[in-house]
mmCIF file of C-alpha atoms in Angstrom:
data_model
loop_
_atom_site.group_PDB
_atom_site.id
_atom_site.type_symbol
_atom_site.label_atom_id
_atom_site.label_comp_id
_atom_site.label_asym_id
_atom_site.label_seq_id
_atom_site.Cartn_x
_atom_site.Cartn_y
_atom_site.Cartn_z
ATOM 1 C CA MET A 1 -63.340 149.764 8.076
ATOM 2 C CA LYS A 2 -60.806 148.374 10.536
ATOM 3 C CA LEU A 3 -60.216 145.358 8.266
ATOM 4 C CA GLY A 4 -59.575 147.698 5.367
ATOM 5 C CA ILE A 5 -57.007 149.644 7.368
ATOM 6 C CA LEU A 6 -55.263 146.457 8.432
ATOM 7 C CA ILE A 7 -55.097 145.279 4.822
ATOM 8 C CA LEU A 8 -53.745 148.665 3.778
ATOM 9 C CA LEU A 9 -51.038 148.522 6.407
ATOM 10 C CA TYR A 10 -50.128 145.003 5.357
ATOM 11 C CA LEU A 11 -49.825 146.005 1.709
ATOM 12 C CA PHE A 12 -47.520 148.867 2.625
ATOM 13 C CA GLY A 13 -45.201 146.518 4.473
ATOM 14 C CA VAL A 14 -45.629 147.665 8.062
ATOM 15 C CA TYR A 15 -43.326 145.010 9.357
ATOM 16 C CA ALA A 16 -40.822 144.928 6.455
ATOM 17 C CA ASP A 17 -37.950 142.722 7.664
ATOM 18 C CA TYR A 18 -38.342 143.545 11.358
ATOM 19 C CA SER A 19 -39.388 140.916 13.879
ATOM 20 C CA PRO A 20 -39.722 141.578 17.634
ATOM 21 C CA LEU A 21 -38.422 138.031 18.123
ATOM 22 C CA SER A 22 -34.999 139.539 17.378
ATOM 23 C CA TYR A 23 -35.302 141.126 20.857
ATOM 24 C CA VAL A 24 -34.240 144.547 19.621
ATOM 25 C CA ASP A 25 -36.491 147.568 19.232
ATOM 26 C CA ARG A 26 -37.820 148.339 15.797
ATOM 27 C CA PRO A 27 -35.541 150.631 13.743
ATOM 28 C CA CYS A 28 -36.856 153.416 11.533
ATOM 29 C CA GLY A 29 -37.551 152.479 7.927
ATOM 30 C CA THR A 30 -34.654 153.051 5.534
ATOM 31 C CA ASP A 31 -36.277 152.550 2.115
ATOM 32 C CA LEU A 32 -35.630 155.743 0.124
ATOM 33 C CA SER A 33 -37.944 154.544 -2.644
ATOM 34 C CA ASN A 34 -40.819 154.793 -0.118
ATOM 35 C CA LEU A 35 -39.980 158.259 1.196
ATOM 36 C CA TRP A 36 -43.187 160.282 1.716
ATOM 37 C CA LEU A 37 -42.440 163.930 2.473
ATOM 38 C CA ASP A 38 -42.994 167.465 1.232
ATOM 39 C CA VAL A 39 -39.542 169.025 0.762
ATOM 40 C CA ILE A 40 -38.367 172.466 -0.320
ATOM 41 C CA ALA A 41 -34.716 173.030 -1.199
ATOM 42 C CA VAL A 42 -33.697 176.571 -0.202
ATOM 43 C CA VAL A 43 -30.534 177.476 -2.102
ATOM 44 C CA ASP A 44 -28.202 180.471 -1.764
ATOM 45 C CA ASN A 45 -27.449 181.634 -5.318
ATOM 46 C CA SER A 46 -25.498 184.769 -4.397
ATOM 47 C CA ARG A 47 -22.036 185.305 -5.866
ATOM 48 C CA GLY A 48 -20.485 183.846 -2.717
ATOM 49 C CA MET A 49 -21.807 180.379 -3.602
ATOM 50 C CA THR A 50 -19.829 180.450 -6.932
ATOM 51 C CA ASN A 51 -21.005 178.733 -10.101
ATOM 52 C CA LYS A 52 -19.066 175.605 -9.191
ATOM 53 C CA GLY A 53 -20.639 175.492 -5.762
ATOM 54 C CA LEU A 54 -24.113 175.999 -7.237
ATOM 55 C CA SER A 55 -23.541 173.166 -9.703
ATOM 56 C CA ASN A 56 -22.448 170.949 -6.792
ATOM 57 C CA VAL A 57 -25.642 171.850 -4.938
ATOM 58 C CA ALA A 58 -27.774 170.909 -7.952
ATOM 59 C CA SER A 59 -25.980 167.567 -8.249
ATOM 60 C CA SER A 60 -26.353 166.967 -4.513
ATOM 61 C CA ILE A 61 -30.104 167.670 -4.510
ATOM 62 C CA LEU A 62 -30.728 165.296 -7.394
ATOM 63 C CA SER A 63 -28.468 162.616 -5.928
ATOM 64 C CA VAL A 64 -30.377 162.783 -2.638
ATOM 65 C CA PHE A 65 -33.612 161.853 -4.430
ATOM 66 C CA GLY A 66 -32.054 159.731 -7.159
ATOM 67 C CA GLU A 67 -32.319 156.359 -5.406
ATOM 68 C CA ASN A 68 -35.787 155.545 -6.769
ATOM 69 C CA THR A 69 -37.616 158.103 -4.622
ATOM 70 C CA ARG A 70 -40.992 158.743 -6.247
ATOM 71 C CA ILE A 71 -41.102 162.458 -7.070
ATOM 72 C CA GLY A 72 -44.501 164.140 -7.440
ATOM 73 C CA SER A 73 -48.002 163.012 -6.471
ATOM 74 C CA ASN A 74 -49.755 159.743 -7.229
ATOM 75 C CA SER A 75 -53.415 158.998 -6.517
ATOM 76 C CA VAL A 76 -52.697 155.265 -6.208
ATOM 77 C CA GLU A 77 -49.352 155.253 -4.346
ATOM 78 C CA PRO A 78 -49.255 157.716 -1.414
ATOM 79 C CA ARG A 79 -45.578 157.135 -0.610
ATOM 80 C CA THR A 80 -44.272 159.946 -2.786
ATOM 81 C CA THR A 81 -42.160 163.035 -2.178
ATOM 82 C CA ARG A 82 -42.942 166.455 -3.578
ATOM 83 C CA LEU A 83 -39.911 168.663 -4.189
ATOM 84 C CA GLY A 84 -40.025 172.451 -4.403
ATOM 85 C CA LEU A 85 -37.150 174.842 -5.072
ATOM 86 C CA VAL A 86 -36.410 178.351 -3.757
ATOM 87 C CA THR A 87 -33.323 180.456 -4.412
ATOM 88 C CA TYR A 88 -32.321 183.467 -2.374
ATOM 89 C CA ASN A 89 -29.773 186.275 -2.300
ATOM 90 C CA SER A 90 -30.956 189.742 -1.262
ATOM 91 C CA VAL A 91 -34.460 188.497 -2.187
ATOM 92 C CA ALA A 92 -36.009 185.065 -2.651
ATOM 93 C CA SER A 93 -37.493 183.514 -5.795
ATOM 94 C CA GLN A 94 -39.737 180.491 -6.263
ATOM 95 C CA LYS A 95 -38.197 178.295 -8.943
ATOM 96 C CA ALA A 96 -40.577 175.357 -8.557
ATOM 97 C CA ASP A 97 -43.701 174.901 -6.455
ATOM 98 C CA LEU A 98 -44.429 171.563 -4.822
ATOM 99 C CA ASN A 99 -46.460 170.323 -7.777
ATOM 100 C CA GLN A 100 -44.173 171.259 -10.676
ATOM 101 C CA TYR A 101 -41.864 168.232 -10.652
ATOM 102 C CA GLN A 102 -43.845 165.050 -11.257
ATOM 103 C CA SER A 103 -40.866 162.765 -11.842
ATOM 104 C CA ILE A 104 -37.153 162.642 -11.143
ATOM 105 C CA ALA A 105 -36.650 163.499 -14.832
ATOM 106 C CA ASP A 106 -38.661 166.707 -14.333
ATOM 107 C CA ALA A 107 -36.512 167.515 -11.318
ATOM 108 C CA TYR A 108 -33.252 166.943 -13.222
ATOM 109 C CA THR A 109 -34.231 169.392 -15.939
ATOM 110 C CA GLY A 110 -35.716 171.963 -13.585
ATOM 111 C CA VAL A 111 -33.068 171.959 -10.870
ATOM 112 C CA PHE A 112 -30.078 172.196 -13.219
ATOM 113 C CA ASP A 113 -31.752 174.988 -15.193
ATOM 114 C CA ALA A 114 -32.636 176.949 -12.040
ATOM 115 C CA LEU A 115 -29.159 176.526 -10.518
ATOM 116 C CA SER A 116 -27.057 177.104 -13.608
ATOM 117 C CA THR A 117 -25.436 180.368 -12.510
ATOM 118 C CA THR A 118 -25.185 182.680 -9.529
ATOM 119 C CA VAL A 119 -26.691 186.177 -9.535
ATOM 120 C CA ASP A 120 -24.547 189.302 -9.527
ATOM 121 C CA THR A 121 -24.796 190.223 -5.849
ATOM 122 C CA ILE A 122 -22.857 189.372 -2.730
ATOM 123 C CA GLN A 123 -25.900 189.886 -0.505
ATOM 124 C CA SER A 124 -27.241 186.657 0.966
ATOM 125 C CA TYR A 125 -30.133 186.729 3.416
ATOM 126 C CA LEU A 126 -31.385 183.303 4.433
ATOM 127 C CA ALA A 127 -34.431 184.832 6.139
ATOM 128 C CA THR A 128 -35.900 185.709 2.737
ATOM 129 C CA GLY A 129 -35.548 182.118 1.514
ATOM 130 C CA LEU A 130 -37.054 180.621 4.664
ATOM 131 C CA ALA A 131 -39.990 183.053 4.576
ATOM 132 C CA LEU A 132 -40.861 182.167 0.964
ATOM 133 C CA ALA A 133 -40.503 178.438 1.631
ATOM 134 C CA GLU A 134 -42.814 178.800 4.634
ATOM 135 C CA ARG A 135 -45.483 180.509 2.511
ATOM 136 C CA MET A 136 -45.212 177.744 -0.084
ATOM 137 C CA LEU A 137 -45.656 175.018 2.518
ATOM 138 C CA VAL A 138 -48.662 176.776 4.036
ATOM 139 C CA ASP A 139 -50.310 177.436 0.667
ATOM 140 C CA GLN A 140 -49.588 174.017 -0.827
ATOM 141 C CA THR A 141 -49.913 171.577 2.094
ATOM 142 C CA VAL A 142 -52.342 172.923 4.715
ATOM 143 C CA ASN A 143 -55.928 171.725 4.111
ATOM 144 C CA SER A 144 -54.690 169.443 1.322
ATOM 145 C CA THR A 145 -54.698 165.654 0.990
ATOM 146 C CA ARG A 146 -51.044 165.785 2.117
ATOM 147 C CA ALA A 147 -51.569 167.850 5.261
ATOM 148 C CA HIS A 148 -50.452 164.837 7.346
ATOM 149 C CA TYR A 149 -47.116 164.505 5.504
ATOM 150 C CA LYS A 150 -43.956 165.645 7.256
ATOM 151 C CA ARG A 151 -42.556 168.915 5.891
ATOM 152 C CA VAL A 152 -38.829 169.520 5.442
ATOM 153 C CA MET A 153 -36.603 172.359 4.261
ATOM 154 C CA ILE A 154 -33.056 171.674 3.036
ATOM 155 C CA VAL A 155 -30.909 174.820 3.187
ATOM 156 C CA TYR A 156 -27.738 175.102 1.080
ATOM 157 C CA ALA A 157 -25.852 178.257 2.123
ATOM 158 C CA SER A 158 -22.498 179.953 1.533
ATOM 159 C CA GLU A 159 -23.026 182.891 3.921
ATOM 160 C CA TYR A 160 -24.789 183.523 7.214
ATOM 161 C CA ASN A 161 -25.892 187.133 7.507
ATOM 162 C CA GLY A 162 -28.658 189.059 9.169
ATOM 163 C CA ASN A 163 -29.555 191.253 12.061
ATOM 164 C CA GLY A 164 -32.922 192.596 13.077
ATOM 165 C CA GLU A 165 -35.530 191.764 10.441
ATOM 166 C CA SER A 166 -32.871 189.946 8.386
ATOM 167 C CA ASP A 167 -32.013 187.562 11.227
ATOM 168 C CA PRO A 168 -33.154 184.069 10.126
ATOM 169 C CA LEU A 169 -33.050 182.536 13.609
ATOM 170 C CA PRO A 170 -36.474 183.688 14.946
ATOM 171 C CA LEU A 171 -38.140 182.461 11.750
ATOM 172 C CA ALA A 172 -36.291 179.137 11.920
ATOM 173 C CA GLU A 173 -37.388 178.651 15.522
ATOM 174 C CA ARG A 174 -41.004 179.294 14.541
ATOM 175 C CA LEU A 175 -40.754 176.820 11.669
ATOM 176 C CA LYS A 176 -39.395 174.117 13.947
ATOM 177 C CA LEU A 177 -42.161 174.787 16.480
ATOM 178 C CA SER A 178 -44.597 174.322 13.581
ATOM 179 C CA ASN A 179 -43.220 170.795 13.117
ATOM 180 C CA ILE A 180 -41.155 171.632 10.044
ATOM 181 C CA ASN A 181 -37.729 169.988 10.026
ATOM 182 C CA ILE A 182 -34.781 172.026 8.750
ATOM 183 C CA ILE A 183 -31.660 170.396 7.291
ATOM 184 C CA THR A 184 -28.707 172.721 6.650
ATOM 185 C CA VAL A 185 -25.634 172.233 4.463
ATOM 186 C CA ALA A 186 -22.778 174.746 4.761
ATOM 187 C CA TYR A 187 -20.859 175.417 1.552
ATOM 188 C CA GLU A 188 -17.982 177.301 3.127
ATOM 189 C CA GLN A 189 -16.046 179.603 0.835
ATOM 190 C CA PRO A 190 -12.847 181.577 1.515
ATOM 191 C CA GLY A 191 -13.755 184.388 3.854
ATOM 192 C CA SER A 192 -16.861 182.688 5.279
ATOM 193 C CA VAL A 193 -17.139 183.527 8.973
ATOM 194 C CA GLY A 194 -19.467 181.748 11.390
ATOM 195 C CA LEU A 195 -21.369 179.913 8.650
ATOM 196 C CA LEU A 196 -21.474 176.446 10.178
ATOM 197 C CA GLN A 197 -22.086 177.812 13.674
ATOM 198 C CA GLY A 198 -24.972 179.949 12.422
ATOM 199 C CA LEU A 199 -26.555 177.168 10.379
ATOM 200 C CA THR A 200 -26.330 174.767 13.320
ATOM 201 C CA GLN A 201 -28.657 177.102 15.206
ATOM 202 C CA ILE A 202 -31.033 177.146 12.232
ATOM 203 C CA ALA A 203 -31.107 173.362 11.792
ATOM 204 C CA SER A 204 -33.265 170.850 13.615
ATOM 205 C CA PRO A 205 -31.191 168.932 16.215
ATOM 206 C CA GLY A 206 -28.601 166.733 14.524
ATOM 207 C CA PHE A 207 -29.414 167.992 11.012
ATOM 208 C CA SER A 208 -26.565 170.480 10.420
ATOM 209 C CA PHE A 209 -23.874 169.379 7.943
ATOM 210 C CA SER A 210 -20.879 170.820 6.143
ATOM 211 C CA SER A 211 -19.870 169.899 2.592
ATOM 212 C CA GLU A 212 -16.249 170.411 3.654
ATOM 213 C CA PHE A 213 -16.273 168.127 6.702
ATOM 214 C CA VAL A 214 -18.180 165.181 5.262
ATOM 215 C CA ALA A 215 -16.669 165.385 1.767
ATOM 216 C CA GLY A 216 -18.454 162.897 -0.529
ATOM 217 C CA ASN A 217 -20.841 161.758 2.193
ATOM 218 C CA ILE A 218 -23.076 164.850 2.173
ATOM 219 C CA VAL A 219 -25.693 163.064 0.051
ATOM 220 C CA LYS A 220 -25.880 160.184 2.546
ATOM 221 C CA GLU A 221 -26.062 162.605 5.470
ATOM 222 C CA VAL A 222 -29.025 164.437 3.939
ATOM 223 C CA GLN A 223 -30.711 161.167 2.966
ATOM 224 C CA ASN A 224 -30.382 159.904 6.537
ATOM 225 C CA ALA A 225 -31.848 163.168 7.844
ATOM 226 C CA LEU A 226 -34.807 162.760 5.472
ATOM 227 C CA LEU A 227 -35.341 159.168 6.615
ATOM 228 C CA GLN A 228 -35.238 160.357 10.239
ATOM 229 C CA SER A 229 -37.720 163.118 9.355
ATOM 230 C CA ASN A 230 -40.012 160.519 7.784
ATOM 231 C CA CYS A 231 -39.840 158.417 10.974
ATOM 232 C CA PHE A 232 -42.254 160.017 13.420
ATOM 233 C CA CYS A 233 -45.051 159.597 15.941
ATOM 234 C CA PRO A 234 -47.985 161.963 15.289
ATOM 235 C CA ASP A 235 -48.982 162.459 18.941
ATOM 236 C CA TRP A 236 -47.058 159.851 20.941
ATOM 237 C CA ILE A 237 -43.498 160.039 22.292
ATOM 238 C CA GLN A 238 -40.895 158.647 19.916
ATOM 239 C CA TYR A 239 -38.334 156.356 21.482
ATOM 240 C CA ARG A 240 -34.781 157.578 20.837
ATOM 241 C CA GLY A 241 -31.278 156.883 22.060
ATOM 242 C CA SER A 242 -31.441 159.496 24.837
ATOM 243 C CA TYR A 243 -34.521 161.049 26.402
ATOM 244 C CA SER A 244 -32.614 164.259 27.176
ATOM 245 C CA ASP A 245 -31.005 164.580 23.715
ATOM 246 C CA PRO A 246 -33.451 165.385 20.884
ATOM 247 C CA ALA A 247 -30.635 164.838 18.368
ATOM 248 C CA SER A 248 -30.087 161.218 19.417
ATOM 249 C CA SER A 249 -31.000 158.527 16.908
ATOM 250 C CA ARG A 250 -34.680 157.632 16.699
ATOM 251 C CA TYR A 251 -36.263 154.200 16.729
ATOM 252 C CA GLY A 252 -39.371 153.178 14.824
ATOM 253 C CA VAL A 253 -41.249 152.976 18.125
ATOM 254 C CA CYS A 254 -43.909 155.246 19.658
ATOM 255 C CA LEU A 255 -44.799 155.319 23.358
ATOM 256 C CA LEU A 256 -47.868 156.678 25.119
ATOM 257 C CA PRO A 257 -47.918 157.123 28.916
ATOM 258 C CA VAL A 258 -51.519 156.921 30.170
ATOM 259 C CA GLY A 259 -52.035 158.373 33.627
ATOM 260 C CA VAL A 260 -55.469 156.867 34.338
ATOM 261 C CA PRO A 261 -55.051 153.996 36.846
ATOM 262 C CA VAL A 262 -56.600 150.708 35.710
ATOM 263 C CA VAL A 263 -55.834 147.049 36.395
ATOM 264 C CA TRP A 264 -53.311 145.320 34.107
ATOM 265 C CA ALA A 265 -55.927 143.369 32.119
ATOM 266 C CA ALA A 266 -57.799 146.588 31.325
ATOM 267 C CA ALA A 267 -54.550 148.341 30.393
ATOM 268 C CA LYS A 268 -53.782 145.581 27.888
ATOM 269 C CA ILE A 269 -57.177 146.034 26.206
ATOM 270 C CA GLU A 270 -56.933 149.828 26.318
ATOM 271 C CA CYS A 271 -53.530 149.769 24.633
ATOM 272 C CA SER A 272 -54.702 147.401 21.895
ATOM 273 C CA ASN A 273 -57.525 149.836 21.091
ATOM 274 C CA ARG A 274 -55.421 153.010 21.166
ATOM 275 C CA TRP A 275 -54.061 152.755 17.615
ATOM 276 C CA ASN A 276 -53.312 150.227 14.896
ATOM 277 C CA ASN A 277 -51.138 147.386 16.208
ATOM 278 C CA SER A 278 -50.622 148.993 19.632
ATOM 279 C CA TYR A 279 -49.851 147.025 22.780
ATOM 280 C CA LEU A 280 -48.427 147.329 26.310
ATOM 281 C CA ALA A 281 -44.799 148.459 26.190
ATOM 282 C CA THR A 282 -41.743 146.234 26.067
ATOM 283 C CA GLU A 283 -38.485 146.755 27.949
ATOM 284 C CA PHE A 284 -35.920 144.668 26.103
ATOM 285 C CA ASN A 285 -32.990 146.496 27.706
ATOM 286 C CA GLN A 286 -31.908 149.006 30.333
ATOM 287 C CA ALA A 287 -31.907 151.917 27.856
ATOM 288 C CA LYS A 288 -35.578 151.366 26.936
ATOM 289 C CA HIS A 289 -36.511 150.956 30.606
ATOM 290 C CA ASP A 290 -34.790 154.233 31.518
ATOM 291 C CA PHE A 291 -36.413 156.082 28.618
ATOM 292 C CA ILE A 292 -39.871 154.880 29.669
ATOM 293 C CA PHE A 293 -39.222 155.947 33.267
ATOM 294 C CA ASN A 294 -38.186 159.411 32.020
ATOM 295 C CA ALA A 295 -41.374 159.574 29.936
ATOM 296 C CA ALA A 296 -43.443 158.570 32.971
ATOM 297 C CA GLN A 297 -41.789 161.294 35.038
ATOM 298 C CA GLY A 298 -42.708 163.812 32.346
ATOM 299 C CA SER A 299 -46.362 162.732 32.364
ATOM 300 C CA TYR A 300 -49.242 163.172 34.763
ATOM 301 C CA PHE A 301 -48.546 159.971 36.654
ATOM 302 C CA GLN A 302 -49.185 159.533 40.353
ATOM 303 C CA GLN A 303 -45.881 159.901 42.180
ATOM 304 C CA ASN A 304 -44.300 158.630 45.412
ATOM 305 C CA PRO A 305 -44.019 155.975 44.245
ATOM 306 C CA TYR A 306 -44.322 155.873 40.464
ATOM 307 C CA GLN A 307 -46.149 152.737 39.374
ATOM 308 C CA TYR A 308 -47.156 151.784 35.839
ATOM 309 C CA HIS A 309 -48.012 148.616 33.953
ATOM 310 C CA ILE A 310 -45.810 147.278 31.135
ATOM 311 C CA GLY A 311 -46.344 144.375 28.745
ATOM 312 C CA LEU A 312 -44.553 141.599 30.651
ATOM 313 C CA ASN A 313 -46.906 138.790 31.753
ATOM 314 C CA PHE A 314 -46.850 135.071 32.527
ATOM 315 C CA VAL A 315 -48.469 132.845 29.869
ATOM 316 C CA ASN A 316 -48.277 129.067 29.463
ATOM 317 C CA GLY A 317 -45.374 128.649 31.856
ATOM 318 C CA ALA A 318 -43.198 131.535 30.612
ATOM 319 C CA TRP A 319 -42.765 135.281 31.050
ATOM 320 C CA VAL A 320 -43.555 136.942 27.729
ATOM 321 C CA TRP A 321 -43.947 140.452 26.305
ATOM 322 C CA ASP A 322 -47.285 141.639 24.974
ATOM 323 C CA GLN A 323 -47.456 142.099 21.179
ATOM 324 C CA PRO A 324 -50.089 143.282 18.667
ATOM 325 C CA ALA A 325 -53.110 141.033 18.186
ATOM 326 C CA GLY A 326 -52.317 138.072 15.977
ATOM 327 C CA GLN A 327 -48.558 138.196 16.519
ATOM 328 C CA PRO A 328 -46.615 135.770 18.720
ATOM 329 C CA GLN A 329 -45.637 137.084 22.126
ATOM 330 C CA VAL A 330 -41.916 137.410 22.808
ATOM 331 C CA ASN A 331 -40.245 135.386 25.542
ATOM 332 C CA LEU A 332 -38.357 137.326 28.212
ATOM 333 C CA LYS A 333 -34.606 136.944 27.853
ATOM 334 C CA SER A 334 -31.157 138.515 28.300
ATOM 335 C CA TRP A 335 -32.010 141.490 30.587
ATOM 336 C CA PHE A 336 -33.981 141.398 33.831
ATOM 337 C CA ASN A 337 -35.147 144.154 36.151
ATOM 338 C CA TRP A 338 -36.923 142.291 38.947
ATOM 339 C CA GLY A 339 -37.213 144.014 42.290
ATOM 340 C CA THR A 340 -35.757 142.328 45.349
ATOM 341 C CA GLY A 341 -37.756 139.198 46.143
ATOM 342 C CA PHE A 342 -39.548 139.174 42.767
ATOM 343 C CA PRO A 343 -41.029 137.526 40.871
ATOM 344 C CA ASN A 344 -43.481 136.008 43.293
ATOM 345 C CA SER A 345 -45.429 132.934 42.275
ATOM 346 C CA PRO A 346 -47.238 133.837 39.045
ATOM 347 C CA ALA A 347 -50.221 131.671 39.910
ATOM 348 C CA SER A 348 -52.165 134.716 41.136
ATOM 349 C CA GLN A 349 -49.737 137.472 40.110
ATOM 350 C CA SER A 350 -49.113 136.969 36.402
ATOM 351 C CA ALA A 351 -48.746 140.589 35.266
ATOM 352 C CA VAL A 352 -45.922 143.089 35.778
ATOM 353 C CA SER A 353 -45.770 146.718 36.884
ATOM 354 C CA ASN A 354 -42.789 148.994 37.239
ATOM 355 C CA ILE A 355 -42.769 150.314 40.815
ATOM 356 C CA GLN A 356 -40.398 152.998 42.005
ATOM 357 C CA SER A 357 -37.483 151.902 44.154
ATOM 358 C CA ALA A 358 -35.218 154.799 45.170
ATOM 359 C CA LEU A 359 -34.240 156.653 41.973
ATOM 360 C CA THR A 360 -35.442 154.048 39.485
ATOM 361 C CA THR A 361 -38.240 151.531 39.022
ATOM 362 C CA LYS A 362 -38.180 147.761 39.294
ATOM 363 C CA TRP A 363 -40.396 144.991 37.932
ATOM 364 C CA ASN A 364 -42.943 143.685 40.444
ATOM 365 C CA ASN A 365 -45.428 141.011 39.450
ATOM 366 C CA VAL A 366 -49.032 141.843 40.339
ATOM 367 C CA GLY A 367 -52.493 140.426 39.804
ATOM 368 C CA THR A 368 -54.026 141.066 36.404
ATOM 369 C CA PHE A 369 -57.337 142.208 37.986
ATOM 370 C CA THR A 370 -56.308 143.537 41.392
ATOM 371 C CA THR A 371 -53.743 146.357 41.149
ATOM 372 C CA PRO A 372 -54.773 149.624 39.407
ATOM 373 C CA ALA A 373 -51.874 151.684 37.995
ATOM 374 C CA SER A 374 -50.975 153.970 35.127
ATOM 375 C CA TYR A 375 -49.615 152.249 32.043
ATOM 376 C CA ILE A 376 -47.417 152.643 28.938
ATOM 377 C CA CYS A 377 -48.637 151.764 25.436
ATOM 378 C CA GLU A 378 -46.388 151.137 22.435
ATOM 379 C CA THR A 379 -46.812 150.975 18.657
ATOM 380 C CA TYR A 380 -44.808 151.309 15.442
ATOM 381 C CA SER A 381 -43.846 154.735 14.116
ATOM 382 C CA CYS A 382 -44.928 156.116 10.765
ATOM 383 C CA ASP A 383 -42.000 155.748 8.351
ATOM 384 C CA THR A 384 -40.996 154.412 4.952
ATOM 385 C CA ASP A 385 -42.018 150.884 6.001
ATOM 386 C CA ASN A 386 -45.296 152.034 7.563
ATOM 387 C CA TYR A 387 -47.401 154.608 5.731
ATOM 388 C CA CYS A 388 -49.933 156.310 8.019
ATOM 389 C CA ASP A 389 -52.907 157.921 6.313
ATOM 390 C CA ALA A 390 -54.630 161.044 7.621
ATOM 391 C CA GLN A 391 -57.456 159.137 9.288
ATOM 392 C CA ASN A 392 -55.023 156.845 11.114
ATOM 393 C CA MET A 393 -53.191 159.865 12.504
ATOM 394 C CA LYS A 394 -56.423 161.416 13.767
ATOM 395 C CA ASN A 395 -57.218 158.150 15.521
ATOM 396 C CA GLN A 396 -53.874 158.142 17.341
#
């Protein structure tokens, strides 16, 4: 079974063009042809959008998925994206469920037909569109073969209205807590008040855009948000540019702090067994080191001082970083974080732990079988270069 999974991962190009020998952390996949998501476009078709604006929205939606993204479902190739369509004004209407479009050609015909003209009302209540899209995602993804796929809503709006039951914000917050990403695009019209500000509250962090501000780049902005949505860690912590900023750019790296103290050699084996291609964590730079320390502080690690094993160890005369089984280990270079007086002779202390020193942690070399501590595991994220099937996610 494990061999089959490894072959599957190889066929889907887990490593793509990335090599850890580059001494940079793995980026998220960027291959739009391998996007695997369930997406519902939620489009304001009230009079405020205007026919021209609605036509622009239709063109934008199709351009987003027009770069060889596989639309529909495929029993042989799991890296596909299903696209549903909802319109809303005073009420919401389902224009296409998640199984209607089985090709980009289907989507072209269906989307342009559904968004050909606005309706004769100025009322525009986003809450109705979000509620219908939520029901569609629940009915058409939960307990299905795609239940492990990331779910995304793309909102195209010309107005932001609603108080009380018509307020879309509580519903949007619930959707985001349910692990549904929301991308918003503001189509501001004369007289629009507070549209972008309101939609920014609705959107997932960093996923709020304006057709006015980004001009012709709105397609690229939405595509990048979809790629970021498709880059995720099912249960581990995803490494990103800033631990405190959820909107900061993500890396294709997942981290798992383990608060059960074991010796370094045991931690290495435990990490390799945690998930496919997992290993003890690397710290190629200060930013990664700081992020890991923040993650350790947010976990159930023993404190005063914090101490946890990382993947640095001494092998064949050199300090190297642990890597997945079968891959070459990476020589230490360019950035060092040794504590004062370290490293000691590696003859009997050939492994490395981070040990707290004042407000940070420093590398201390320790014995591989003598110093129990917590530890940090690392693996690759699920993304367009690394398809993760449902069983793999359960095993994480």
